[in-house]
Coordinates of N, CA and C in Angstrom, one line a residue:
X1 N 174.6 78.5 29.8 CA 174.2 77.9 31.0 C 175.4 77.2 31.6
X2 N 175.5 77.9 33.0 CA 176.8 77.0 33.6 C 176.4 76.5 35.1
X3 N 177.3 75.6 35.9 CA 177.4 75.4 37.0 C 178.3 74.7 37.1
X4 N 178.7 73.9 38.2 CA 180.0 73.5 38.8 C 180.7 72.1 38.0
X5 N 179.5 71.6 37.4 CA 179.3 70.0 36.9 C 179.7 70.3 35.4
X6 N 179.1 71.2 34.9 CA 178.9 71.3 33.2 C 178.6 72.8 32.9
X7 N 179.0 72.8 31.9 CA 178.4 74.5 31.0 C 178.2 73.6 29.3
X8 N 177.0 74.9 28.7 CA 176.5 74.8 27.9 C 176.1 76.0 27.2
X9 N 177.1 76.3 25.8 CA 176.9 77.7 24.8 C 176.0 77.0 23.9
X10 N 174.8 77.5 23.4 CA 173.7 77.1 22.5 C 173.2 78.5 21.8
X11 N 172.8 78.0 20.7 CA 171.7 79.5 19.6 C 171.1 79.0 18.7
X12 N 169.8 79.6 18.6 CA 168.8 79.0 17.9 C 168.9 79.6 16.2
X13 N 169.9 80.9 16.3 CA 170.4 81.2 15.2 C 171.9 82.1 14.9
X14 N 172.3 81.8 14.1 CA 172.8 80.0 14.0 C 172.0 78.5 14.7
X15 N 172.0 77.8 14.5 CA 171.3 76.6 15.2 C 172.6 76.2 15.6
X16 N 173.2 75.9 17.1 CA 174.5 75.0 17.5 C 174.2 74.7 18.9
X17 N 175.0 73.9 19.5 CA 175.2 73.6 20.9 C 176.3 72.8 21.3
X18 N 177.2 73.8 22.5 CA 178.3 73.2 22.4 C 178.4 73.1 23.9
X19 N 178.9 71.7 24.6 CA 178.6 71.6 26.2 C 180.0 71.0 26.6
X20 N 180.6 71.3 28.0 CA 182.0 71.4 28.2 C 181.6 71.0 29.9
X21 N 181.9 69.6 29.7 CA 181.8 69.1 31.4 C 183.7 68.9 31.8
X22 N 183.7 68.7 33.0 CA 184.5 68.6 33.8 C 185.9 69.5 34.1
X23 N 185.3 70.5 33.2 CA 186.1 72.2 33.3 C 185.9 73.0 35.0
X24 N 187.5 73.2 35.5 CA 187.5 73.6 36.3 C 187.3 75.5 36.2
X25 N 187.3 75.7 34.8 CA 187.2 77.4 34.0 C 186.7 77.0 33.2
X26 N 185.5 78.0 32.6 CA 185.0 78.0 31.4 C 184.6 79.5 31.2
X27 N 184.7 79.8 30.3 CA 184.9 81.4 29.8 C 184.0 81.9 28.4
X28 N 182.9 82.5 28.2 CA 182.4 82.3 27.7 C 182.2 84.2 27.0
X29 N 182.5 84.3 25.6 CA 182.7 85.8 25.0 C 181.2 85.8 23.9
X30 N 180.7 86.8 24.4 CA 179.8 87.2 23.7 C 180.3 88.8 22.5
X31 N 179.6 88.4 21.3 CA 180.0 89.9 20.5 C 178.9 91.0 20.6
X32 N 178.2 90.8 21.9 CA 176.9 91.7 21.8 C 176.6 92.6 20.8
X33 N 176.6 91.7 19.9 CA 175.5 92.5 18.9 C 174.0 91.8 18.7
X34 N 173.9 90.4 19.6 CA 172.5 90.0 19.6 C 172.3 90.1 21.2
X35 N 171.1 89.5 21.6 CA 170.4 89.6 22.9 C 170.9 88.0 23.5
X36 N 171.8 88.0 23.8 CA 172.5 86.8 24.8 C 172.5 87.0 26.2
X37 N 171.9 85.6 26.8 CA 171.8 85.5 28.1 C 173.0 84.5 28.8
X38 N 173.1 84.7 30.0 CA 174.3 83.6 30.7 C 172.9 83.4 32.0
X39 N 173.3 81.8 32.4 CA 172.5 81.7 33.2 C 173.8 81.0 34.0
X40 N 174.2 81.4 35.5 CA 175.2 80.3 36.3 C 174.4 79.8 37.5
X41 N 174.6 78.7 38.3 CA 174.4 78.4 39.3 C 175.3 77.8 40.1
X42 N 175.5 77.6 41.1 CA 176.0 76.6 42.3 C 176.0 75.4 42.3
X43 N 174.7 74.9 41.6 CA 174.6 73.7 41.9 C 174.0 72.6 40.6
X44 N 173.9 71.4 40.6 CA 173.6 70.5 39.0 C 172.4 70.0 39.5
X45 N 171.3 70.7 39.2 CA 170.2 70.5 39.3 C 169.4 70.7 40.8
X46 N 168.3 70.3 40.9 CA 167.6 70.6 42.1 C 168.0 69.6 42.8
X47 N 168.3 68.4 43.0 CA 168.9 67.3 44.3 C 170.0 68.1 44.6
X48 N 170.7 68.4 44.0 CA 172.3 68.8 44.1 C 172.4 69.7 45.9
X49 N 172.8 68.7 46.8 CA 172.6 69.2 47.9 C 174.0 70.1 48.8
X50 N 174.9 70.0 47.5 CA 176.5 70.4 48.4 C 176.5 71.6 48.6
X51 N 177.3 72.1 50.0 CA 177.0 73.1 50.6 C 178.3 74.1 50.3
X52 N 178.5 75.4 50.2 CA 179.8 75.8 49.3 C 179.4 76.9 49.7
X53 N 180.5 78.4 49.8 CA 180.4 79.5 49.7 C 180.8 80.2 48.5
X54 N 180.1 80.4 48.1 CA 180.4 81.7 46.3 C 180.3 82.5 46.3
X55 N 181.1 83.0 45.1 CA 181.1 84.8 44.9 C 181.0 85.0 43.3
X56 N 179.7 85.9 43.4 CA 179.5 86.8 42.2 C 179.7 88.1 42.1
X57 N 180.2 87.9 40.9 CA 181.3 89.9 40.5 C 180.6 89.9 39.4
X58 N 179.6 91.0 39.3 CA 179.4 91.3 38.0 C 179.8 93.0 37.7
X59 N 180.1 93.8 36.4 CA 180.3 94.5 36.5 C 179.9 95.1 34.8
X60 N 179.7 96.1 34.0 CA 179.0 96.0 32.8 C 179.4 95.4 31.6
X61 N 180.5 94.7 32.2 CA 181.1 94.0 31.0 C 181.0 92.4 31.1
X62 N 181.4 91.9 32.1 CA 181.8 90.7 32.7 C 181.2 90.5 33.6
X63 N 180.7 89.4 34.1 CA 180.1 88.7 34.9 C 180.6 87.5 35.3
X64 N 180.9 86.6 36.7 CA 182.0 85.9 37.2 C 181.0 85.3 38.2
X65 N 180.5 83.8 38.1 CA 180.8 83.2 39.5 C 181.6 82.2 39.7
X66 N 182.1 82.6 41.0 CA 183.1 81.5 41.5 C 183.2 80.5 43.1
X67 N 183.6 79.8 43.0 CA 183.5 78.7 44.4 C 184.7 77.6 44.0
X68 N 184.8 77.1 45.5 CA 185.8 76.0 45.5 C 185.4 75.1 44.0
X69 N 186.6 74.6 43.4 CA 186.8 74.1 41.9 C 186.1 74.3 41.1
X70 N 185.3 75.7 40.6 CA 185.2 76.0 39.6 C 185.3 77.2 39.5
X71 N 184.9 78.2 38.0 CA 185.0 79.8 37.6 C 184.1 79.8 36.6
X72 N 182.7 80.2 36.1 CA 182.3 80.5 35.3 C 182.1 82.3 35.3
X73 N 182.6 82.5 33.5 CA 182.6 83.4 33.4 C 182.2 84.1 31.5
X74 N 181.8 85.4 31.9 CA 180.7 85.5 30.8 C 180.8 87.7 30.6
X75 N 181.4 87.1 28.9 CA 182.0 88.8 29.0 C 181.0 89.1 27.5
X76 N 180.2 90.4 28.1 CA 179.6 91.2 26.8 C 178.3 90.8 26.7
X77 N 177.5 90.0 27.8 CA 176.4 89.5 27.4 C 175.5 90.3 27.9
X78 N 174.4 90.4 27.5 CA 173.3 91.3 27.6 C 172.8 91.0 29.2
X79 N 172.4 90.0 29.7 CA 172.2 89.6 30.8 C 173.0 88.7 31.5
X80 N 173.2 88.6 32.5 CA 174.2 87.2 33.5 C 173.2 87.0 34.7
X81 N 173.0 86.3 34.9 CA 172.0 85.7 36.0 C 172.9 84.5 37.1
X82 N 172.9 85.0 38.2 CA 174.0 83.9 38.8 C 173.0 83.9 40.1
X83 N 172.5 82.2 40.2 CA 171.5 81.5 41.0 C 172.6 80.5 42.5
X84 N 172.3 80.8 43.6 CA 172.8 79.8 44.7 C 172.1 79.4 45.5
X85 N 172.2 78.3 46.2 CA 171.3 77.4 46.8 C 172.0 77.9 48.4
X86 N 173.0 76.7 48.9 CA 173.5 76.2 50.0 C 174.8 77.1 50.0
X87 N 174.9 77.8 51.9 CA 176.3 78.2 51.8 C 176.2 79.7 52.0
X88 N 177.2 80.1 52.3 CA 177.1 81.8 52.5 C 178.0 82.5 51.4
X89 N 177.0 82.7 50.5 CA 177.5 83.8 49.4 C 177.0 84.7 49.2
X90 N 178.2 85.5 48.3 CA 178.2 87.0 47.7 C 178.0 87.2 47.3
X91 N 177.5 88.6 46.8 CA 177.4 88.9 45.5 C 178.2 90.4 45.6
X92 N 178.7 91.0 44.6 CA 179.1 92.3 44.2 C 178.7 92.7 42.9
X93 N 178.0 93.9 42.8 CA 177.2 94.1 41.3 C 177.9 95.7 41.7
X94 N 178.7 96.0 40.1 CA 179.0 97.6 40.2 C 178.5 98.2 38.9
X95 N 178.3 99.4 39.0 CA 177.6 99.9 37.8 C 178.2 100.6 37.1
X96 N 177.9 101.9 36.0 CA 178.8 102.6 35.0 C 178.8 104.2 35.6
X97 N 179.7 104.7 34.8 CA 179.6 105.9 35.1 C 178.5 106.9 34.7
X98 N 177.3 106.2 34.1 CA 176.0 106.5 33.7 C 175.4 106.8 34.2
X99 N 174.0 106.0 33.8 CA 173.1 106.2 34.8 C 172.3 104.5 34.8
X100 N 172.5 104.3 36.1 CA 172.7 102.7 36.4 C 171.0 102.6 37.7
X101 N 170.2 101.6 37.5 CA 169.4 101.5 38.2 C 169.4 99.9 38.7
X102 N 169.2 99.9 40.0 CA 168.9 98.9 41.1 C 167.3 98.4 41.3
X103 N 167.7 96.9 41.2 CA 165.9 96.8 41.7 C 166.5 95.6 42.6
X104 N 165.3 95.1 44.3 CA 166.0 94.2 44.9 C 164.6 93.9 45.9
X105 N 164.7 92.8 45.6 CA 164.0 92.3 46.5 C 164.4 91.1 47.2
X106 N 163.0 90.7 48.1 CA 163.7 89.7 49.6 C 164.4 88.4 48.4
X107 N 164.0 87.9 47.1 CA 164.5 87.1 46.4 C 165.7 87.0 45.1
X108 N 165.7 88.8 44.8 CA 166.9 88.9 43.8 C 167.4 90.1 43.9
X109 N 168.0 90.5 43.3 CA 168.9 91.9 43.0 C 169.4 92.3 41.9
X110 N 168.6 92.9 41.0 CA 168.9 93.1 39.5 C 170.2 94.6 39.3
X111 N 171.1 94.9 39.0 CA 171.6 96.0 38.4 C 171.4 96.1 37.2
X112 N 171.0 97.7 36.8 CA 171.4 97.1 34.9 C 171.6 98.7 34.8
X113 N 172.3 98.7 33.7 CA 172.8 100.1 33.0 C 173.1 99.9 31.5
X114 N 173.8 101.1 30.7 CA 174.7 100.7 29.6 C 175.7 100.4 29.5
X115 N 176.1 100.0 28.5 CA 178.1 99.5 28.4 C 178.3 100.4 26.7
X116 N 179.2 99.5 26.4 CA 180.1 99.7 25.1 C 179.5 99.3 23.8
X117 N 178.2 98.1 24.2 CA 177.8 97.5 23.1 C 176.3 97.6 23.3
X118 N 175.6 98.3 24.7 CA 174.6 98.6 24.4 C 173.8 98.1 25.9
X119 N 172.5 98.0 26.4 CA 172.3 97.4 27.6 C 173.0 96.4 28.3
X120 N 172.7 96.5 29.8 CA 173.1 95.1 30.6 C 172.8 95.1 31.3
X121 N 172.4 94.1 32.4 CA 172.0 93.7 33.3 C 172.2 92.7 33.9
X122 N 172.5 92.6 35.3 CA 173.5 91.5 35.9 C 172.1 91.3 37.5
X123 N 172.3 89.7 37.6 CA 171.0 89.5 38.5 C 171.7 88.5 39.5
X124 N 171.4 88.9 40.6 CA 172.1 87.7 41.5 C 170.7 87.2 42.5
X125 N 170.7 85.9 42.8 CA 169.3 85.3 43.3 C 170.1 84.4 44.2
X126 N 169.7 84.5 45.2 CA 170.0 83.6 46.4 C 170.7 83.8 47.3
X127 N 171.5 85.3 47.2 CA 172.7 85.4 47.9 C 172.4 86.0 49.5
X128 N 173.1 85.9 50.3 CA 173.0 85.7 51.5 C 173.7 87.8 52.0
X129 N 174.4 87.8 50.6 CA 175.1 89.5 51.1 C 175.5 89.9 49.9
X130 N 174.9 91.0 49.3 CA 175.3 91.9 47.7 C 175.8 93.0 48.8
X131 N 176.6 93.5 47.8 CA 177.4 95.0 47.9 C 177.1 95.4 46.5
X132 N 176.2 96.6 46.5 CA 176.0 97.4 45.1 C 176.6 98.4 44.9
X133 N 177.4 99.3 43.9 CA 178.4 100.3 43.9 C 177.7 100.7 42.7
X134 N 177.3 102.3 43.0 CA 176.7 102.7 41.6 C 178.1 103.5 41.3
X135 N 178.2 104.1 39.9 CA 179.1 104.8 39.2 C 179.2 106.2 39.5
X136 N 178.4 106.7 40.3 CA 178.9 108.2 40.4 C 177.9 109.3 39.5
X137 N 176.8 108.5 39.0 CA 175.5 109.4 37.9 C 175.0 109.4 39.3
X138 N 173.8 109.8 38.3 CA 172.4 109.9 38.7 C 171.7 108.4 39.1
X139 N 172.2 107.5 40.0 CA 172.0 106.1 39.7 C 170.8 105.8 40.7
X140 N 169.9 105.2 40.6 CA 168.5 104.3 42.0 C 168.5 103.3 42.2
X141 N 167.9 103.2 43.2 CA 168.0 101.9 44.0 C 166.6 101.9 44.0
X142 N 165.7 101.1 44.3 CA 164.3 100.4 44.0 C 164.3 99.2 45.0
X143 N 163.9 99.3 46.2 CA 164.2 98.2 47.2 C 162.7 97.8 47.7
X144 N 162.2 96.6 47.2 CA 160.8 95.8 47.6 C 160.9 95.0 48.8
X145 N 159.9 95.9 50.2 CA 160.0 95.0 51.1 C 161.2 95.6 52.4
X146 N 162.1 95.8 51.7 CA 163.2 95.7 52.3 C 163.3 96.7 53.6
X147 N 164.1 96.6 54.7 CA 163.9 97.3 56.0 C 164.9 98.3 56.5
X148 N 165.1 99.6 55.9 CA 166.5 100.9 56.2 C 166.6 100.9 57.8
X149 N 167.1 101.2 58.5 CA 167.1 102.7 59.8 C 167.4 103.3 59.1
X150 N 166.4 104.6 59.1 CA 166.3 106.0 58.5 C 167.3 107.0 59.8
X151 N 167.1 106.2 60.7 CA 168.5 107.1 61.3 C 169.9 107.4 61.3
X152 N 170.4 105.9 61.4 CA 171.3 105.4 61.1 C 171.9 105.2 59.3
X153 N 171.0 105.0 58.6 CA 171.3 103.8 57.6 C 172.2 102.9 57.3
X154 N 172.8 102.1 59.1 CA 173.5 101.2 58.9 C 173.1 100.0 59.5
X155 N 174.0 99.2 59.8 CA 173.1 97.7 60.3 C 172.5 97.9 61.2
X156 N 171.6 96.5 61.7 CA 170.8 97.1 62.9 C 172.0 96.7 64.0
X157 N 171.5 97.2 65.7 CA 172.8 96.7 66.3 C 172.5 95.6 67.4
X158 N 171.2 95.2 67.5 CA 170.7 93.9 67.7 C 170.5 92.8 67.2
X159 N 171.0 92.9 66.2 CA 170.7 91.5 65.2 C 172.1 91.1 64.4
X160 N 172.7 89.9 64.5 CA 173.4 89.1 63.8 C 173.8 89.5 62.3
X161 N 174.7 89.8 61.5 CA 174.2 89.9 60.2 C 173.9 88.3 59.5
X162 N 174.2 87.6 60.0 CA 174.4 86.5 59.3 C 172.8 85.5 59.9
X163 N 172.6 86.1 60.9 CA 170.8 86.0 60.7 C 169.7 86.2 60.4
X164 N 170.3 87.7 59.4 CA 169.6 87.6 58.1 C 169.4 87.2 57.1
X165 N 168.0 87.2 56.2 CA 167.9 86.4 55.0 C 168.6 86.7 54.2
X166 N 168.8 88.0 54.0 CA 169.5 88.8 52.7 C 170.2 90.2 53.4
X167 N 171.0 90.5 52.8 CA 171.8 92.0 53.5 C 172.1 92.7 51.9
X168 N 172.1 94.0 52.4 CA 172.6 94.6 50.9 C 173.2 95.6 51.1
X169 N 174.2 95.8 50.3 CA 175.2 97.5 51.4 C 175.1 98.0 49.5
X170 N 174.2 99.3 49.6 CA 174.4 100.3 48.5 C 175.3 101.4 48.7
X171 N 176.2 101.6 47.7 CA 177.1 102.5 47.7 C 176.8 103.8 47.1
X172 N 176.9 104.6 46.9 CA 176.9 106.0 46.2 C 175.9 106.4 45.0
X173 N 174.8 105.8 45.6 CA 173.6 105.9 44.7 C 172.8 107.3 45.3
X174 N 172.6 108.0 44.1 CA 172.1 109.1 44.6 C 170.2 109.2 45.3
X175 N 169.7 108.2 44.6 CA 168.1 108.1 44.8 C 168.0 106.7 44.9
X176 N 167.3 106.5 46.6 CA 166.6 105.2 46.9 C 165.4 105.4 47.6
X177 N 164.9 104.3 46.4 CA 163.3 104.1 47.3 C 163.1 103.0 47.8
X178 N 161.9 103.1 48.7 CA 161.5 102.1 49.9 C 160.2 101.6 49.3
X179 N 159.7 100.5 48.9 CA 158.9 100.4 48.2 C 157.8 99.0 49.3
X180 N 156.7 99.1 50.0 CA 156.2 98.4 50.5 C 154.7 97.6 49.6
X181 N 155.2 96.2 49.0 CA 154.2 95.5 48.4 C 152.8 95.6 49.3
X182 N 151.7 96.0 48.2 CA 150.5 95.2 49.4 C 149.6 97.0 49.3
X183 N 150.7 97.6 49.7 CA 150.0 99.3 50.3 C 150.9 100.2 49.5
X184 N 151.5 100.3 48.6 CA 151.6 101.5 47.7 C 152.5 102.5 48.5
X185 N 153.2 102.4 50.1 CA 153.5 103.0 50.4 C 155.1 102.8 49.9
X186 N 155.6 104.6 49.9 CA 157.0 105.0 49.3 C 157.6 105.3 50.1
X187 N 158.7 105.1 50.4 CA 159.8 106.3 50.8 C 161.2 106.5 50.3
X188 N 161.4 107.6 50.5 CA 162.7 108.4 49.3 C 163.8 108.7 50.5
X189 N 164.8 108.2 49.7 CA 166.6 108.4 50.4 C 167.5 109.1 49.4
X190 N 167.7 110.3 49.8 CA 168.0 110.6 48.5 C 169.7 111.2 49.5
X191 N 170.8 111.0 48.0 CA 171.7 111.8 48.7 C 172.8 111.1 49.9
X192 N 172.4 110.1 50.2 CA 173.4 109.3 51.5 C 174.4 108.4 50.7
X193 N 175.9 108.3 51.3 CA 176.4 107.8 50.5 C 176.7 106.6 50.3
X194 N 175.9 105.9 51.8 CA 175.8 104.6 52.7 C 174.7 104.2 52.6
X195 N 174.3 103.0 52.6 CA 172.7 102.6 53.1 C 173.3 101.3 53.0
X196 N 172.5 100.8 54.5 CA 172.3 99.1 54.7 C 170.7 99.0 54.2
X197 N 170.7 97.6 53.7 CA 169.0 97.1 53.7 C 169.1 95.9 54.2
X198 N 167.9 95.3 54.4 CA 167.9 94.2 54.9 C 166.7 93.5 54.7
X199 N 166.4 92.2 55.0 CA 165.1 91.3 54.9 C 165.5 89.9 55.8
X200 N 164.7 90.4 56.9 CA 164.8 89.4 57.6 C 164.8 87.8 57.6

């Protein structure tokens, strides 16, 4: 568990906990041979009202968030979860040369695929703009809610990007679906090498 204030490595087996305040880097190596999670955020708790722009890079190995005076970072862990509040941030999630699946909705954006040591999955929540880059497989996208031009599949050209809630630019995913909560309705993109999404 990290954020700007403090990080904290803990396991219930082994039994340990080891916490590291006022680190402008903290770096944290997992041997993925067990099911290890990283949790980061922006901010020290729920009052924590400072406003900052960050960037999360995750990729199947390593996972990074960063912002003015700090770097948390987290190599080989099974999952990385990187949460932000205030501020206009990034995210960048890239996938393997596998076969890598996307799920995204108006509140997160999960990638997960395989690595070297076995599953992973990288989650970014709050961000204001993801760029997804699949590997070049057979990779999907799974998009809840979310709004294409099927003509276009690029931004819209009446709207601001930055007055939207969330923006997402998928890269070279061969299958995406449109998935509408509530009515079961689908739709399939298959094959484009571009796609904007969006959520108002």
């Amino acid at each position: 568990v990290g954020n700007p204030a403090w990080s904290r490595i803990s396991s219930s087996n082994p039994v340990y906990s080891n916490k590291a305040a006022g680190f402008s880097s903290v770096m944290a190596y997992s041997t993925g041979e067990s099911l290890d999670r990283a949790y980061f955020s922006d901010f020290n708790g729920a009052a924590d009202a400072r406003t900052q722009d960050d960037t999360f890079t995750a990729g199947s190995t390593v996972g990074e968030l960063t912002g003015p005076g700090y770097r948390l970072w987290a190599r080989f862990f099974d999952e990385v979860h990187a949460e932000v509040k205030l501020g206009r941030d990034t995210a960048s999630l890239s996938g393997t040369t596998g076969i890598d699946e996307l799920h995204a909705t108006a509140a997160e954006v999960t990638l997960s695929g395989l690595n070297a040591k076995g599953a992973f999955a990288n989650f970014a929540k709050g961000f204001d703009e993801i760029n997804a880059f699949a590997g070049g497989s057979q990779d999907k996208a799974v998009l809840t809610d979310a709004t294409v031009d099927l003509t276009t599949y690029g931004p819209p050209a009446d709207v601001p990007l930055e007055d939207l809630a969330q923006i997402l630019w998928l890269n070279q995913f061969e299958k995406i679906e449109l998935l509408k909560s509530g009515t079961g309705e689908k739709t399939d993109i298959n094959n484009i090498d571009a796609v904007f999404a969006w959520w108002p």
